[in-house]
XYZ file of C-alpha atoms in Angstrom:
402
model
C 13.529 7.452 7.546
C 14.521 5.574 4.413
C 14.533 7.626 1.274
C 11.673 7.708 -1.240
C 13.899 7.253 -4.150
C 14.098 10.806 -4.998
C 16.628 10.744 -7.666
C 15.229 7.456 -9.235
C 13.088 7.231 -12.396
C 9.288 7.387 -11.296
C 5.981 6.922 -12.944
C 2.212 6.857 -12.507
C -0.033 4.391 -13.911
C -3.800 5.256 -14.018
C -6.016 2.220 -14.041
C -9.571 2.906 -14.884
C -12.388 0.681 -13.430
C -11.915 -2.943 -13.999
C -15.032 -5.253 -14.971
C -14.773 -6.980 -11.685
C -12.475 -7.123 -8.695
C -11.541 -10.759 -9.255
C -8.086 -11.722 -10.089
C -9.506 -13.120 -13.677
C -11.059 -10.064 -14.759
C -8.285 -7.908 -13.295
C -5.757 -9.969 -15.323
C -7.721 -9.759 -18.383
C -8.048 -6.048 -18.516
C -4.724 -5.256 -17.144
C -1.882 -7.517 -18.098
C -1.053 -6.216 -21.328
C -0.854 -3.028 -19.720
C 1.236 -4.006 -16.918
C 3.752 -5.876 -18.923
C 4.396 -2.917 -21.071
C 5.070 -0.444 -17.965
C 7.272 -2.833 -16.044
C 9.312 -3.668 -19.041
C 9.753 0.165 -19.892
C 10.813 0.788 -16.387
C 13.018 -2.193 -15.992
C 14.625 -1.439 -19.281
C 15.469 2.104 -18.023
C 17.104 0.529 -14.884
C 19.513 -1.759 -16.770
C 23.160 -1.555 -15.577
C 21.796 0.636 -12.534
C 21.420 -0.074 -8.935
C 18.739 2.397 -8.503
C 15.155 1.426 -7.889
C 12.285 2.825 -9.864
C 9.183 3.988 -8.175
C 5.751 2.911 -9.934
C 2.483 4.493 -8.253
C -0.481 2.936 -9.457
C -3.667 4.651 -9.119
C -6.883 2.528 -9.316
C -10.078 4.500 -10.077
C -13.331 3.268 -8.696
C -16.403 5.273 -9.185
C -18.282 6.949 -6.011
C -15.610 5.773 -3.653
C -15.425 8.769 -1.858
C -19.583 8.947 -1.669
C -21.292 8.966 1.949
C -22.556 5.680 1.093
C -18.933 4.060 1.535
C -18.338 5.366 4.858
C -17.367 4.121 7.340
C -14.721 2.114 5.399
C -15.815 -1.067 7.055
C -18.805 -1.113 4.477
C -16.268 -1.433 1.435
C -13.130 -2.943 3.105
C -13.749 -6.565 1.966
C -13.999 -5.746 -1.648
C -11.201 -3.054 -1.765
C -8.827 -5.324 -0.050
C -9.670 -8.216 -2.568
C -9.008 -6.009 -5.488
C -5.993 -4.781 -3.954
C -4.845 -8.386 -3.618
C -5.695 -8.929 -7.339
C -3.554 -6.270 -8.640
C -0.668 -7.087 -6.479
C -0.908 -10.709 -7.508
C -0.953 -9.500 -11.049
C 2.277 -7.402 -10.593
C 4.287 -10.351 -8.894
C 3.021 -12.850 -11.582
C 4.077 -10.295 -14.426
C 7.313 -9.557 -12.916
C 8.056 -13.238 -12.223
C 7.238 -14.071 -15.959
C 9.217 -11.437 -17.243
C 12.262 -11.846 -14.679
C 11.700 -8.244 -13.586
C 12.948 -7.388 -10.203
C 10.581 -5.881 -7.575
C 11.786 -3.365 -4.706
C 15.336 -4.827 -4.849
C 18.351 -2.210 -6.210
C 17.937 -2.178 -10.165
C 14.049 -3.208 -9.434
C 10.443 -1.279 -9.387
C 9.046 -0.280 -5.822
C 5.353 -0.496 -6.421
C 2.667 1.336 -4.406
C -0.975 0.917 -5.199
C -3.695 3.778 -3.998
C -7.244 4.158 -5.058
C -8.865 7.373 -6.636
C -12.399 8.403 -7.022
C -12.614 10.239 -10.423
C -16.208 11.083 -9.923
C -17.432 14.735 -11.034
C -18.661 15.206 -7.326
C -15.714 14.479 -5.175
C -14.390 18.161 -4.888
C -17.733 18.912 -2.878
C -17.453 15.617 -0.796
C -13.759 16.022 0.148
C -13.988 19.744 0.720
C -13.614 19.381 4.509
C -11.232 16.636 4.219
C -7.372 15.907 4.535
C -7.177 14.169 1.483
C -4.917 11.315 2.817
C -4.557 8.259 0.744
C -4.811 5.414 0.072
C -8.055 7.051 -1.035
C -8.331 9.968 -2.694
C -9.839 12.477 -5.097
C -8.220 12.864 -8.422
C -7.760 16.279 -7.889
C -5.525 15.705 -4.691
C -3.541 13.147 -6.505
C -2.969 15.349 -9.666
C -1.742 18.172 -7.298
C 0.310 16.241 -4.933
C 3.329 17.728 -6.680
C 4.891 14.475 -7.175
C 7.042 14.605 -10.178
C 6.550 11.544 -12.184
C 8.676 11.193 -15.163
C 5.752 9.283 -17.031
C 2.102 9.081 -16.368
C 0.950 6.062 -18.086
C -2.871 5.348 -19.357
C -4.725 3.284 -21.107
C -5.783 4.614 -24.702
C -9.573 2.878 -24.630
C -12.409 4.942 -23.697
C -12.565 4.228 -20.145
C -8.522 4.808 -19.767
C -9.124 8.210 -21.943
C -11.650 9.435 -19.709
C -9.754 8.761 -16.518
C -6.442 10.373 -18.165
C -8.429 13.644 -19.164
C -9.845 13.643 -15.658
C -6.295 13.632 -14.373
C -4.838 16.207 -16.638
C -7.676 18.666 -16.259
C -7.234 18.703 -12.639
C -3.783 19.430 -12.630
C -2.753 23.065 -11.542
C -2.143 25.493 -14.483
C 1.788 26.073 -13.034
C 2.246 22.421 -13.615
C 0.060 21.537 -16.748
C 2.718 21.754 -19.440
C 4.997 19.142 -17.601
C 2.172 16.756 -16.874
C 1.012 17.135 -20.553
C 4.532 16.080 -21.804
C 5.009 13.118 -19.330
C 1.614 11.614 -20.344
C 2.307 8.186 -22.539
C -0.396 5.907 -23.820
C 0.164 2.380 -23.478
C -0.871 -1.122 -24.680
C -4.439 -2.018 -23.571
C -7.331 -4.058 -24.051
C -10.428 -2.939 -26.096
C -13.195 -1.240 -24.049
C -15.012 -3.697 -21.559
C -18.259 -3.496 -19.632
C -18.234 -2.316 -15.945
C -20.646 -3.872 -13.338
C -22.957 -1.277 -12.214
C -22.592 -1.074 -9.399
C -18.999 -1.971 -9.175
C -18.597 -1.321 -5.642
C -21.676 -2.464 -3.518
C -21.200 -1.231 0.312
C -22.020 -3.869 2.768
C -24.589 -2.144 5.079
C -24.819 -5.067 7.409
C -21.025 -4.557 8.640
C -20.753 -2.677 12.164
C -20.414 0.867 11.174
C -18.274 1.920 14.101
C -15.608 4.338 12.222
C -11.854 3.616 13.316
C -9.154 6.328 13.844
C -6.694 3.979 15.575
C -5.614 0.674 13.708
C -2.916 -1.862 14.534
C -0.894 -4.561 12.635
C 2.105 -6.489 13.544
C 4.835 -8.344 11.484
C 8.443 -8.601 10.855
C 8.613 -6.560 7.520
C 11.923 -7.774 6.732
C 12.889 -6.690 3.119
C 9.553 -4.937 2.348
C 7.835 -6.935 -0.450
C 4.417 -6.646 -2.381
C 2.872 -9.039 0.295
C 3.855 -6.714 3.094
C 2.637 -3.663 1.041
C -0.903 -5.708 0.567
C -1.062 -5.763 4.408
C 0.146 -2.362 5.102
C -2.246 -0.698 2.318
C -5.224 -2.735 4.169
C -4.009 -1.041 7.321
C -4.456 2.227 6.032
C -7.572 1.319 4.233
C -9.201 0.436 7.629
C -8.348 4.132 9.094
C -11.243 6.386 8.582
C -10.799 9.450 6.617
C -9.514 12.388 8.904
C -11.806 15.594 8.376
C -10.904 18.660 10.323
C -10.154 18.041 14.106
C -9.763 14.258 13.759
C -6.676 12.547 14.270
C -5.504 9.112 13.334
C -2.958 6.704 14.343
C -1.454 3.603 12.569
C 0.161 1.427 15.365
C 2.623 -1.093 13.763
C 4.380 -3.788 15.878
C 7.603 -4.566 14.181
C 9.187 -7.950 15.681
C 12.410 -7.321 17.557
C 15.628 -8.436 16.568
C 16.101 -10.876 19.528
C 13.143 -12.779 18.182
C 14.579 -13.458 14.772
C 17.908 -15.078 15.489
C 16.862 -18.602 14.628
C 15.271 -17.219 11.134
C 16.696 -19.006 7.806
C 19.687 -16.601 6.669
C 19.361 -14.485 9.606
C 22.773 -12.673 8.725
C 20.967 -10.866 5.887
C 18.241 -9.579 8.012
C 17.500 -6.186 8.246
C 17.642 -4.592 11.502
C 14.824 -3.232 13.211
C 15.627 0.339 12.519
C 16.083 -0.487 8.895
C 12.393 -2.375 9.156
C 10.539 0.431 10.443
C 12.132 2.968 8.542
C 11.034 0.931 5.174
C 7.604 0.376 6.519
C 7.236 4.469 7.311
C 8.496 5.137 3.845
C 6.131 2.986 2.202
C 3.010 4.333 4.345
C 3.747 7.848 3.865
C 4.139 7.146 0.116
C 0.597 5.811 -0.081
C -0.943 8.181 2.424
C 0.421 11.656 2.075
C -0.427 13.509 -0.969
C -0.313 16.974 0.416
C 1.514 19.269 -2.119
C 3.769 20.634 0.597
C 6.507 18.169 1.763
C 7.563 18.623 5.343
C 9.825 16.493 6.925
C 8.021 14.055 9.612
C 8.414 14.819 13.376
C 10.122 11.581 14.969
C 9.895 10.899 18.643
C 11.653 8.059 20.569
C 10.681 6.470 23.615
C 12.063 3.779 25.849
C 9.637 2.581 28.472
C 10.381 -0.269 30.981
C 8.475 -3.828 30.360
C 7.784 -5.526 27.060
C 6.947 -3.307 23.801
C 8.187 -0.339 25.455
C 10.748 0.646 22.734
C 8.665 3.098 20.426
C 9.127 5.413 17.598
C 6.472 7.810 16.636
C 6.683 9.514 13.133
C 4.070 12.120 12.575
C 3.628 12.940 8.938
C 1.069 15.584 9.276
C -0.272 17.425 12.656
C -3.433 14.852 12.418
C -1.573 11.611 11.230
C 0.820 9.517 13.008
C 2.534 6.149 12.710
C 3.708 4.490 15.911
C 6.424 1.704 15.839
C 6.699 -0.545 18.489
C 9.567 -3.045 18.877
C 7.468 -6.510 19.666
C 8.791 -8.405 22.170
C 6.082 -11.131 22.761
C 3.380 -12.598 20.410
C 0.818 -9.913 21.159
C 2.825 -6.840 20.903
C 1.112 -3.412 21.527
C -2.423 -4.963 21.420
C -1.869 -5.882 24.986
C -0.125 -2.890 26.227
C -2.257 -0.169 24.445
C -5.667 -0.039 25.387
C -6.827 2.925 22.919
C -6.932 0.722 19.790
C -10.049 0.346 17.585
C -9.126 -2.194 15.007
C -6.554 -4.833 13.908
C -5.638 -6.081 10.471
C -4.546 -9.782 10.121
C -4.070 -11.901 7.084
C -6.475 -14.896 6.501
C -3.851 -17.325 6.970
C -3.321 -15.873 10.236
C -6.760 -14.994 11.133
C -6.591 -16.990 14.522
C -4.169 -14.207 15.601
C -7.028 -11.727 15.905
C -9.351 -14.137 18.341
C -6.346 -14.543 20.430
C -5.726 -10.850 20.758
C -9.036 -10.089 21.966
C -9.247 -12.924 24.227
C -6.027 -11.171 26.166
C -7.893 -8.025 26.079
C -10.896 -9.306 27.459
C -8.946 -10.786 30.146
C -7.664 -7.058 31.084
C -11.179 -5.791 30.904
C -10.422 -3.939 27.547
C -12.652 -3.536 24.593
C -12.181 -6.045 21.694
C -10.640 -4.849 18.480
C -12.870 -5.004 15.162
C -10.771 -7.610 13.188
C -10.275 -6.842 9.556
C -8.991 -10.037 7.583
C -6.687 -9.577 4.354
C -6.603 -12.045 1.489
C -3.198 -13.578 0.787
C -1.346 -13.267 -2.501
C -2.454 -16.187 -4.935
C 0.756 -17.360 -6.347
C -1.256 -20.575 -7.786
C -3.355 -18.232 -9.757
C -0.081 -16.933 -12.003
C 1.831 -18.557 -14.506
C 5.320 -17.672 -13.630
C 8.793 -18.557 -14.578
C 9.994 -22.018 -13.716
C 13.891 -21.251 -13.153
C 13.359 -21.027 -9.292
C 13.000 -17.286 -9.316
C 9.076 -17.255 -9.640
C 6.228 -15.629 -7.967
C 7.319 -16.785 -4.481
C 10.581 -15.385 -4.725
C 8.602 -11.871 -5.035
C 6.573 -12.379 -1.843
C 9.043 -14.268 0.525
C 11.453 -12.662 2.811
C 13.253 -15.724 3.328
C 13.781 -16.191 -0.401
C 14.879 -12.555 -0.664
C 17.524 -13.372 2.018
C 18.446 -16.535 0.303
C 19.057 -14.907 -2.943
C 21.325 -12.224 -1.094
C 23.284 -14.813 0.567
C 23.761 -16.359 -3.037
C 25.090 -13.169 -4.247
C 27.658 -12.654 -1.389
C 29.203 -15.835 -2.212
C 29.698 -14.972 -6.019
């Protein structure tokens, strides 16, 4: 699989609960902090082709409580908050001419943490996979961050204290040395409650979720969608197994894409997708190489790669050869994640499944990143360039000519 940037600069940014999940509120609370963090990491990369890693942990009270399960109850609010954060990341980096994901840029991964005092008891029998985890699991994941940034206002300091107090004794000194306070807004009022479970939503838990896409030159738009897929997967308690099925468009269907010569191969695309999903989901202290199984079956969508990152969690990558991919070749799926701009695709999938006599999939919709809400640079390298695979290929084609 693609490298997880083992030898690159890495940082963790602890963000306390925002006043609300809207883009305006998130921007007002976190923009100064993000500007400082991205500027620091970008400056550390000047003259280098390395890619820095930034894990952003979004704290939300009571996120792991029974009232927030199954996850369908809180999916809509969480994905909206996630969209606001990734939109702000793209806007900040565009405005300050900071690269994302490309060599010399910053690979951003966003997860959620519940820093409530009672999470240890709630999670005692859980496998503690992201993208939602307790602060203890985050602190003891043995990820070696060069910096742990936190906001020094009251809510930020409380989260930082919870994090440092959760670190094991053998790592406490290293963690203390890495902690850095950054620019932040003064204290703000947090909506009470911040997260309101939707008890009207169907309460079926899902342990098999599917998504499809090209995933060329993975960017923050892809990351929003993939993180949403992981959010739709139910927490894996003892004895339960989970699987994410990711349809990745085959090379043969992409020959007419713009700047097709700069498209990543199917192998490169599934590997970068697998590396990202592993980064936001596997926080176990013991790092093991994933088990990889390849299969080639006759017929459509027969080329697959199964990546088992833990005994009870696997990713299945399917080479898509038609518009529906694995949704009409694999019956045992429970839910599908689609973007709101392609929501009709979920209905079309279910029509085909009904024709086969199969159960319809629950459809989870994800917001699109709102470039119109962000003030960006006006030199042609603005927000859109951060969330467009075509534009990334265009820039690489231009560099190849220089």
